[in-house]
Amino acid sequence: RSRVQEEALPTASSEEYYPSVAITQLMKILKDQSLSSHHMMVIQAVLFIFRTLGLKCVSLLPQIVPPLLNLVKTSQQGLRDFMFQQLSIFVAIVKQHIRPYLPQIFELVHEFWSQPALQPQILTFIEEITIALKDEFKAFIPDLVPKLLGILNLSSSWCTSS
């Protein structure tokens, strides 16, 4: 293990030490495609740690968020659906601390918006982000309005054709 990694870990006497060690190992599993059959359980374990410790885990976000977002990009449809659901829960836990990752998050939202099966999960995810950011969310509205109107347009044309 490198000296930088050792310095990044809290000391064994701190409350964050064991969750930090667990998260480090879970992220290794998440980054290994040969262990993809375990990815859902890893995500559930990470969320359990975050639910248990709440905002005490915010310091672990740089270690967790990039691999989670990458997994959304690279996973199969079923896992992607699950990932958007779990990311919604994750944002509800970490709240405004998700802010540094918003460019990557909205890149994913735009990338997968065209998949109708994911839209309910993506909308829930966006809802959690709006709750977490409150007024700061205004900056993202111009990019989202056309997509939201597209859903309403499809919905209204579906209703008129039935």
Short mmCIF file of C-alpha atoms in Angstrom, two decimals:
data_model
loop_
_atom_site.label_atom_id
_atom_site.label_comp_id
_atom_site.label_asym_id
_atom_site.label_seq_id
_atom_site.Cartn_x
_atom_site.Cartn_y
_atom_site.Cartn_z
CA ARG A 1 0.00 0.00 0.00
CA SER A 2 1.28 3.47 -0.81
CA ARG A 3 2.15 6.06 1.79
CA VAL A 4 -0.54 8.42 0.45
CA GLN A 5 -3.25 5.78 0.96
CA GLU A 6 -2.06 5.13 4.50
CA GLU A 7 -2.11 8.83 5.29
CA ALA A 8 -5.65 9.13 3.91
CA LEU A 9 -7.03 6.54 6.32
CA PRO A 10 -8.18 7.73 9.73
CA THR A 11 -6.34 6.32 12.73
CA ALA A 12 -7.58 3.08 14.29
CA SER A 13 -8.85 5.00 17.29
CA SER A 14 -11.14 7.26 15.25
CA GLU A 15 -14.81 6.47 14.66
CA GLU A 16 -14.36 6.57 10.88
CA TYR A 17 -11.50 4.04 10.74
CA TYR A 18 -13.47 0.80 10.34
CA PRO A 19 -16.03 2.22 7.91
CA SER A 20 -13.15 3.69 5.92
CA VAL A 21 -11.38 0.33 5.73
CA ALA A 22 -14.62 -1.40 4.77
CA ILE A 23 -15.37 1.18 2.08
CA THR A 24 -11.85 0.82 0.66
CA GLN A 25 -12.30 -2.93 0.30
CA LEU A 26 -15.84 -2.59 -1.09
CA MET A 27 -14.61 -0.12 -3.70
CA LYS A 28 -11.96 -2.63 -4.82
CA ILE A 29 -14.75 -5.14 -5.47
CA LEU A 30 -16.81 -2.51 -7.27
CA LYS A 31 -13.92 -1.61 -9.59
CA ASP A 32 -13.30 -5.26 -10.51
CA GLN A 33 -15.51 -6.27 -13.44
CA SER A 34 -14.83 -9.95 -12.79
CA LEU A 35 -16.73 -9.50 -9.51
CA SER A 36 -19.76 -7.85 -11.14
CA SER A 37 -22.09 -10.47 -9.69
CA HIS A 38 -21.35 -8.91 -6.28
CA HIS A 39 -21.81 -5.27 -7.27
CA MET A 40 -25.42 -4.98 -6.06
CA MET A 41 -24.45 -6.30 -2.63
CA VAL A 42 -21.46 -3.94 -2.49
CA ILE A 43 -23.70 -0.96 -3.19
CA GLN A 44 -26.16 -2.09 -0.54
CA ALA A 45 -23.29 -2.46 1.96
CA VAL A 46 -21.97 1.02 1.16
CA LEU A 47 -25.43 2.50 1.63
CA PHE A 48 -25.83 0.63 4.90
CA ILE A 49 -22.57 2.16 6.16
CA PHE A 50 -23.72 5.63 5.07
CA ARG A 51 -27.19 5.22 6.61
CA THR A 52 -25.61 4.10 9.86
CA LEU A 53 -23.00 6.85 10.12
CA GLY A 54 -24.82 9.59 8.22
CA LEU A 55 -22.81 12.72 7.56
CA LYS A 56 -19.79 11.33 9.42
CA CYS A 57 -18.99 9.52 6.16
CA VAL A 58 -18.84 12.64 4.01
CA SER A 59 -15.03 12.48 4.02
CA LEU A 60 -15.34 9.17 2.13
CA LEU A 61 -17.27 10.67 -0.79
CA PRO A 62 -14.22 11.14 -3.05
CA GLN A 63 -13.48 7.45 -2.64
CA ILE A 64 -17.07 6.36 -3.33
CA VAL A 65 -18.83 8.65 -5.78
CA PRO A 66 -16.53 8.33 -8.83
CA PRO A 67 -16.68 4.49 -8.86
CA LEU A 68 -20.46 4.56 -8.32
CA LEU A 69 -20.98 6.95 -11.21
CA ASN A 70 -18.65 4.92 -13.39
CA LEU A 71 -20.65 1.80 -12.57
CA VAL A 72 -23.82 3.51 -13.78
CA LYS A 73 -22.10 4.16 -17.12
CA THR A 74 -20.66 0.68 -17.57
CA SER A 75 -23.32 -1.57 -16.08
CA GLN A 76 -26.11 -3.56 -17.72
CA GLN A 77 -29.62 -2.11 -17.87
CA GLY A 78 -30.93 -3.95 -14.78
CA LEU A 79 -28.05 -2.82 -12.59
CA ARG A 80 -28.26 0.71 -14.01
CA ASP A 81 -31.91 0.91 -12.93
CA PHE A 82 -30.90 -0.26 -9.44
CA MET A 83 -27.97 2.21 -9.40
CA PHE A 84 -30.19 5.23 -10.06
CA GLN A 85 -32.49 4.08 -7.25
CA GLN A 86 -29.55 3.70 -4.88
CA LEU A 87 -28.02 7.01 -5.91
CA SER A 88 -31.30 8.68 -4.93
CA ILE A 89 -30.99 7.18 -1.45
CA PHE A 90 -27.33 8.13 -1.35
CA VAL A 91 -28.09 11.79 -2.15
CA ALA A 92 -30.80 11.79 0.54
CA ILE A 93 -28.11 10.74 3.04
CA VAL A 94 -25.22 13.00 2.01
CA LYS A 95 -27.42 15.96 1.04
CA GLN A 96 -25.60 19.06 -0.23
CA HIS A 97 -22.24 17.29 0.04
CA ILE A 98 -22.97 15.75 -3.35
CA ARG A 99 -22.38 19.20 -4.88
CA PRO A 100 -18.81 18.56 -6.20
CA TYR A 101 -20.08 15.65 -8.28
CA LEU A 102 -23.00 17.39 -9.96
CA PRO A 103 -21.32 17.87 -13.37
CA GLN A 104 -20.68 14.11 -13.63
CA ILE A 105 -24.13 13.33 -12.24
CA PHE A 106 -25.93 15.50 -14.77
CA GLU A 107 -23.77 14.08 -17.53
CA LEU A 108 -25.21 10.66 -16.59
CA VAL A 109 -28.74 12.04 -16.40
CA HIS A 110 -28.43 13.45 -19.91
CA GLU A 111 -26.76 10.29 -21.22
CA PHE A 112 -29.48 7.92 -20.00
CA TRP A 113 -32.54 10.19 -20.22
CA SER A 114 -33.50 8.75 -23.60
CA GLN A 115 -34.14 5.33 -22.02
CA PRO A 116 -37.81 5.41 -20.97
CA ALA A 117 -37.36 2.54 -18.52
CA LEU A 118 -34.87 4.65 -16.52
CA GLN A 119 -36.85 7.90 -16.49
CA PRO A 120 -38.82 7.20 -13.29
CA GLN A 121 -35.60 6.45 -11.38
CA ILE A 122 -33.83 9.43 -12.94
CA LEU A 123 -36.73 11.72 -11.97
CA THR A 124 -36.59 10.44 -8.38
CA PHE A 125 -32.84 11.00 -8.41
CA ILE A 126 -33.30 14.57 -9.65
CA GLU A 127 -35.95 15.13 -6.98
CA GLU A 128 -33.50 14.11 -4.25
CA ILE A 129 -30.88 16.44 -5.70
CA THR A 130 -33.38 19.34 -5.66
CA ILE A 131 -34.22 18.62 -2.03
CA ALA A 132 -30.52 18.47 -1.13
CA LEU A 133 -29.49 21.62 -3.00
CA LYS A 134 -32.61 23.75 -2.58
CA ASP A 135 -32.05 27.10 -4.37
CA GLU A 136 -28.69 26.02 -5.79
CA PHE A 137 -30.55 23.63 -8.08
CA LYS A 138 -31.74 26.58 -10.19
CA ALA A 139 -28.53 26.47 -12.21
CA PHE A 140 -29.47 23.04 -13.61
CA ILE A 141 -33.06 23.85 -14.56
CA PRO A 142 -32.39 25.25 -18.06
CA ASP A 143 -30.82 21.96 -19.19
CA LEU A 144 -33.57 19.84 -17.62
CA VAL A 145 -36.70 21.72 -18.71
CA PRO A 146 -36.62 20.49 -22.33
CA LYS A 147 -36.28 16.90 -21.14
CA LEU A 148 -39.11 17.29 -18.63
CA LEU A 149 -41.34 18.91 -21.26
CA GLY A 150 -40.53 16.01 -23.58
CA ILE A 151 -41.91 13.58 -21.02
CA LEU A 152 -45.06 15.68 -20.61
CA ASN A 153 -45.47 15.88 -24.37
CA LEU A 154 -45.15 12.10 -24.73
CA SER A 155 -47.51 11.61 -21.82
CA SER A 156 -50.15 13.93 -23.27
CA SER A 157 -49.94 12.37 -26.73
CA TRP A 158 -50.31 8.94 -25.15
CA CYS A 159 -53.40 10.10 -23.25
CA THR A 160 -55.04 11.60 -26.35
CA SER A 161 -54.41 8.47 -28.44
CA SER A 162 -56.01 6.10 -25.89
#
